[in-house]
Amino acid sequence: MRITRALSASLLMLGLAVAPAAADSSPTPTDSASADSDAPTQAGTSFRTATEIEQGQTATASGSAGDYLYWSFPADAGQRPTVEATVKLPGTHAAQTWQIDVYDGLRRRQSCQYGAQTRTAAAEASSVELACTLRTVRAWSEMWAGDPLPGTYYVRLTAVGLTTADLGLPVSTEVRVDSKDIGGSAAVDGSLAEPLVPGIAVKSEAEDGGSEDSSAVLSAIEPEDGWSSGWWSDRWVWTAIGGALAALAGVGGYTLTRGSGRPSRVPPGA
């Protein structure tokens, strides 16, 4: 009986201990909903007022046909950003052509490797989808090259060639930016002193002891892991592996070709 009571008490205590754990292990709402709730719900009207968004966020905004809508996002070396935009149109409208443009930190328009950068929505169409995949961001480049460089990038969405009747019609937009990490295949020898971020020159002068201009437009966005230094990439790993394989091949070739050693000096038949 004592053994039975002890076992019963042990099982009861075990059940009480497991119950809270089971309750804690119940599925909880994912963080995606909270992340979406933190996404911006408006767009800027110029480069200076561009709404900052993080990569992986879906930003929304309402506007009017004919407006210029601006967003900005950070892109680091080795990334290949893809900007996707969806414009939801009113029920009644004529054919509309929408265009998405991407500019780098120097406000140079960057060409798209692929994607429907400009599309025409037929009359009465409910929406139009646009996409632009940029070239891989380089850590350093010649001034004349015009390559994408680390820093802030601007997205401009607008309708072109609108009819007078369609000007001012209400529209709603969704914009999302995602990047693919290209890795060492896009690595270069060199890096920028600072990323191309608005106000970075003023910030650097203030850190060196100069006076900081409070009216400067400073960007508050950067990659999740911070800006890369520009010197490290997986190319170093592949270089080290290649060097080790070359050394092993050299040792193996020498072993196969050296023979059995020095020839004997004893004359044959002695």
Short mmCIF file of N, CA, C and O in Angstrom, two decimals, residues 61-123:
data_model
loop_
_atom_site.label_atom_id
_atom_site.label_comp_id
_atom_site.label_asym_id
_atom_site.label_seq_id
_atom_site.Cartn_x
_atom_site.Cartn_y
_atom_site.Cartn_z
N ALA A 61 0.48 51.87 -48.84
CA ALA A 61 0.22 53.31 -48.90
C ALA A 61 -0.97 53.56 -49.80
O ALA A 61 -1.22 52.81 -50.75
N SER A 62 -1.68 54.60 -49.50
CA SER A 62 -2.79 55.05 -50.33
C SER A 62 -2.40 56.36 -50.99
O SER A 62 -1.68 57.18 -50.39
N GLY A 63 -2.85 56.57 -52.20
CA GLY A 63 -2.51 57.78 -52.92
C GLY A 63 -3.48 58.02 -54.05
O GLY A 63 -4.57 57.44 -54.10
N SER A 64 -3.06 58.87 -54.95
CA SER A 64 -3.88 59.21 -56.11
C SER A 64 -3.08 58.96 -57.37
O SER A 64 -1.84 59.12 -57.39
N ALA A 65 -3.75 58.56 -58.42
CA ALA A 65 -3.08 58.36 -59.70
C ALA A 65 -2.47 59.67 -60.16
O ALA A 65 -3.13 60.72 -60.17
N GLY A 66 -1.19 59.62 -60.49
CA GLY A 66 -0.46 60.82 -60.86
C GLY A 66 0.51 61.28 -59.79
O GLY A 66 1.40 62.08 -60.07
N ASP A 67 0.36 60.77 -58.56
CA ASP A 67 1.30 61.11 -57.48
C ASP A 67 2.61 60.35 -57.65
O ASP A 67 2.65 59.27 -58.26
N TYR A 68 3.68 60.91 -57.09
CA TYR A 68 4.96 60.21 -56.98
C TYR A 68 5.06 59.66 -55.56
O TYR A 68 5.00 60.41 -54.59
N LEU A 69 5.23 58.36 -55.45
CA LEU A 69 5.34 57.70 -54.15
C LEU A 69 6.76 57.20 -53.97
O LEU A 69 7.31 56.53 -54.85
N TYR A 70 7.36 57.51 -52.81
CA TYR A 70 8.76 57.19 -52.55
C TYR A 70 8.91 56.35 -51.29
O TYR A 70 8.26 56.60 -50.27
N TRP A 71 9.80 55.35 -51.38
CA TRP A 71 10.25 54.57 -50.23
C TRP A 71 11.77 54.46 -50.30
O TRP A 71 12.38 54.64 -51.37
N SER A 72 12.41 54.13 -49.19
CA SER A 72 13.85 53.90 -49.18
C SER A 72 14.15 52.66 -48.35
O SER A 72 13.43 52.34 -47.40
N PHE A 73 15.23 51.96 -48.71
CA PHE A 73 15.63 50.75 -48.00
C PHE A 73 17.15 50.61 -48.07
O PHE A 73 17.79 51.18 -48.96
N PRO A 74 17.76 49.86 -47.13
CA PRO A 74 19.20 49.67 -47.15
C PRO A 74 19.58 48.42 -47.96
O PRO A 74 18.87 47.41 -47.93
N ALA A 75 20.71 48.48 -48.63
CA ALA A 75 21.25 47.33 -49.36
C ALA A 75 22.76 47.32 -49.16
O ALA A 75 23.42 48.34 -49.34
N ASP A 76 23.29 46.15 -48.81
CA ASP A 76 24.71 46.03 -48.49
C ASP A 76 25.43 45.29 -49.61
O ASP A 76 24.80 44.70 -50.51
N ALA A 77 26.75 45.29 -49.54
CA ALA A 77 27.58 44.64 -50.55
C ALA A 77 27.27 43.15 -50.61
O ALA A 77 27.08 42.50 -49.58
N GLY A 78 27.21 42.61 -51.82
CA GLY A 78 26.93 41.20 -52.01
C GLY A 78 25.46 40.86 -52.12
O GLY A 78 25.12 39.70 -52.40
N GLN A 79 24.58 41.83 -51.95
CA GLN A 79 23.14 41.58 -52.05
C GLN A 79 22.63 41.94 -53.44
O GLN A 79 23.14 42.85 -54.09
N ARG A 80 21.62 41.20 -53.88
CA ARG A 80 20.94 41.51 -55.14
C ARG A 80 19.48 41.78 -54.82
O ARG A 80 18.66 40.87 -54.72
N PRO A 81 19.11 43.06 -54.63
CA PRO A 81 17.75 43.39 -54.20
C PRO A 81 16.73 43.21 -55.33
O PRO A 81 17.03 43.43 -56.50
N THR A 82 15.54 42.81 -54.92
CA THR A 82 14.40 42.72 -55.82
C THR A 82 13.26 43.52 -55.22
O THR A 82 12.85 43.26 -54.08
N VAL A 83 12.77 44.49 -55.96
CA VAL A 83 11.67 45.35 -55.51
C VAL A 83 10.41 44.91 -56.23
O VAL A 83 10.39 44.83 -57.46
N GLU A 84 9.37 44.63 -55.46
CA GLU A 84 8.08 44.24 -56.03
C GLU A 84 7.01 45.21 -55.57
O GLU A 84 6.99 45.61 -54.39
N ALA A 85 6.15 45.61 -56.48
CA ALA A 85 5.09 46.57 -56.16
C ALA A 85 3.78 46.09 -56.78
O ALA A 85 3.76 45.57 -57.89
N THR A 86 2.70 46.28 -56.04
CA THR A 86 1.36 45.97 -56.51
C THR A 86 0.50 47.21 -56.34
O THR A 86 0.45 47.80 -55.25
N VAL A 87 -0.16 47.62 -57.42
CA VAL A 87 -1.03 48.78 -57.39
C VAL A 87 -2.47 48.30 -57.58
O VAL A 87 -2.78 47.66 -58.60
N LYS A 88 -3.32 48.58 -56.63
CA LYS A 88 -4.73 48.22 -56.73
C LYS A 88 -5.50 49.43 -57.24
O LYS A 88 -5.48 50.50 -56.63
N LEU A 89 -6.17 49.23 -58.36
CA LEU A 89 -6.82 50.32 -59.09
C LEU A 89 -8.30 50.41 -58.76
O LEU A 89 -8.90 49.42 -58.31
N PRO A 90 -8.91 51.56 -58.99
CA PRO A 90 -10.36 51.69 -58.74
C PRO A 90 -11.16 50.88 -59.75
O PRO A 90 -10.64 50.37 -60.74
N GLY A 91 -12.44 50.78 -59.53
CA GLY A 91 -13.29 49.94 -60.37
C GLY A 91 -13.42 50.45 -61.79
O GLY A 91 -13.53 49.66 -62.73
N THR A 92 -13.40 51.76 -61.98
CA THR A 92 -13.58 52.34 -63.31
C THR A 92 -12.38 53.21 -63.64
O THR A 92 -12.07 54.16 -62.91
N HIS A 93 -11.71 52.88 -64.72
CA HIS A 93 -10.55 53.67 -65.16
C HIS A 93 -10.21 53.28 -66.58
O HIS A 93 -10.61 52.21 -67.07
N ALA A 94 -9.44 54.13 -67.23
CA ALA A 94 -8.93 53.81 -68.57
C ALA A 94 -7.62 53.03 -68.42
O ALA A 94 -7.18 52.73 -67.31
N ALA A 95 -7.03 52.66 -69.53
CA ALA A 95 -5.75 51.96 -69.50
C ALA A 95 -4.69 52.86 -68.85
O ALA A 95 -4.59 54.05 -69.18
N GLN A 96 -3.94 52.29 -67.91
CA GLN A 96 -2.93 53.05 -67.17
C GLN A 96 -1.58 52.33 -67.24
O GLN A 96 -1.52 51.11 -67.11
N THR A 97 -0.52 53.10 -67.40
CA THR A 97 0.84 52.57 -67.41
C THR A 97 1.54 53.00 -66.13
O THR A 97 1.66 54.20 -65.86
N TRP A 98 1.99 52.01 -65.36
CA TRP A 98 2.67 52.28 -64.10
C TRP A 98 4.14 51.89 -64.23
O TRP A 98 4.48 50.96 -64.96
N GLN A 99 4.97 52.61 -63.51
CA GLN A 99 6.42 52.39 -63.61
C GLN A 99 7.06 52.49 -62.24
O GLN A 99 6.67 53.32 -61.41
N ILE A 100 8.03 51.60 -62.00
CA ILE A 100 8.80 51.62 -60.75
C ILE A 100 10.26 51.87 -61.09
O ILE A 100 10.83 51.25 -61.99
N ASP A 101 10.86 52.85 -60.42
CA ASP A 101 12.26 53.22 -60.63
C ASP A 101 13.01 53.09 -59.31
O ASP A 101 12.46 53.38 -58.24
N VAL A 102 14.27 52.66 -59.38
CA VAL A 102 15.11 52.49 -58.20
C VAL A 102 16.36 53.34 -58.37
O VAL A 102 17.01 53.29 -59.43
N TYR A 103 16.69 54.11 -57.34
CA TYR A 103 17.86 54.99 -57.36
C TYR A 103 18.77 54.61 -56.19
O TYR A 103 18.30 54.19 -55.12
N ASP A 104 20.08 54.80 -56.39
CA ASP A 104 21.03 54.48 -55.32
C ASP A 104 21.23 55.69 -54.43
O ASP A 104 20.53 56.71 -54.55
N GLY A 105 22.20 55.59 -53.50
CA GLY A 105 22.43 56.67 -52.54
C GLY A 105 22.89 57.96 -53.17
O GLY A 105 22.75 59.03 -52.55
N LEU A 106 23.43 57.90 -54.39
CA LEU A 106 23.82 59.11 -55.12
C LEU A 106 22.70 59.60 -56.02
O LEU A 106 22.90 60.49 -56.83
N ARG A 107 21.53 58.96 -55.89
CA ARG A 107 20.34 59.28 -56.69
C ARG A 107 20.58 59.05 -58.18
O ARG A 107 20.07 59.75 -59.04
N ARG A 108 21.38 58.02 -58.45
CA ARG A 108 21.56 57.58 -59.83
C ARG A 108 20.55 56.48 -60.11
O ARG A 108 20.42 55.53 -59.33
N ARG A 109 19.84 56.60 -61.18
CA ARG A 109 18.84 55.59 -61.52
C ARG A 109 19.55 54.29 -61.90
O ARG A 109 20.44 54.28 -62.74
N GLN A 110 19.17 53.21 -61.23
CA GLN A 110 19.79 51.91 -61.46
C GLN A 110 18.92 51.07 -62.40
O GLN A 110 17.70 51.02 -62.24
N SER A 111 19.57 50.47 -63.37
CA SER A 111 18.85 49.63 -64.32
C SER A 111 18.48 48.30 -63.69
O SER A 111 19.12 47.85 -62.74
N CYS A 112 17.44 47.68 -64.20
CA CYS A 112 16.98 46.40 -63.70
C CYS A 112 17.57 45.27 -64.54
O CYS A 112 17.57 45.35 -65.78
N GLN A 113 18.09 44.25 -63.88
CA GLN A 113 18.56 43.08 -64.60
C GLN A 113 17.41 42.37 -65.30
O GLN A 113 17.52 41.96 -66.44
N TYR A 114 16.34 42.22 -64.59
CA TYR A 114 15.14 41.63 -65.16
C TYR A 114 13.95 42.02 -64.29
O TYR A 114 14.10 42.52 -63.17
N GLY A 115 12.76 41.78 -64.81
CA GLY A 115 11.55 42.16 -64.10
C GLY A 115 10.72 43.13 -64.92
O GLY A 115 11.24 43.84 -65.78
N ALA A 116 9.43 43.15 -64.65
CA ALA A 116 8.52 44.05 -65.35
C ALA A 116 8.54 45.40 -64.66
O ALA A 116 7.75 45.66 -63.74
N GLN A 117 9.46 46.26 -65.09
CA GLN A 117 9.61 47.57 -64.46
C GLN A 117 8.47 48.50 -64.86
O GLN A 117 8.07 49.37 -64.07
N THR A 118 7.94 48.34 -66.05
CA THR A 118 6.83 49.15 -66.55
C THR A 118 5.77 48.22 -67.11
O THR A 118 6.07 47.34 -67.92
N ARG A 119 4.54 48.41 -66.65
CA ARG A 119 3.44 47.57 -67.13
C ARG A 119 2.20 48.44 -67.32
O ARG A 119 2.00 49.43 -66.62
N THR A 120 1.39 48.03 -68.27
CA THR A 120 0.15 48.75 -68.57
C THR A 120 -1.04 47.92 -68.12
O THR A 120 -1.17 46.75 -68.50
N ALA A 121 -1.87 48.52 -67.30
CA ALA A 121 -3.09 47.86 -66.84
C ALA A 121 -4.22 48.20 -67.80
O ALA A 121 -4.47 49.37 -68.10
N ALA A 122 -4.87 47.19 -68.27
CA ALA A 122 -5.98 47.41 -69.20
C ALA A 122 -7.12 48.12 -68.49
O ALA A 122 -7.19 48.18 -67.26
N ALA A 123 -8.00 48.70 -69.27
CA ALA A 123 -9.16 49.39 -68.71
C ALA A 123 -9.97 48.42 -67.84
O ALA A 123 -10.17 47.26 -68.21
#
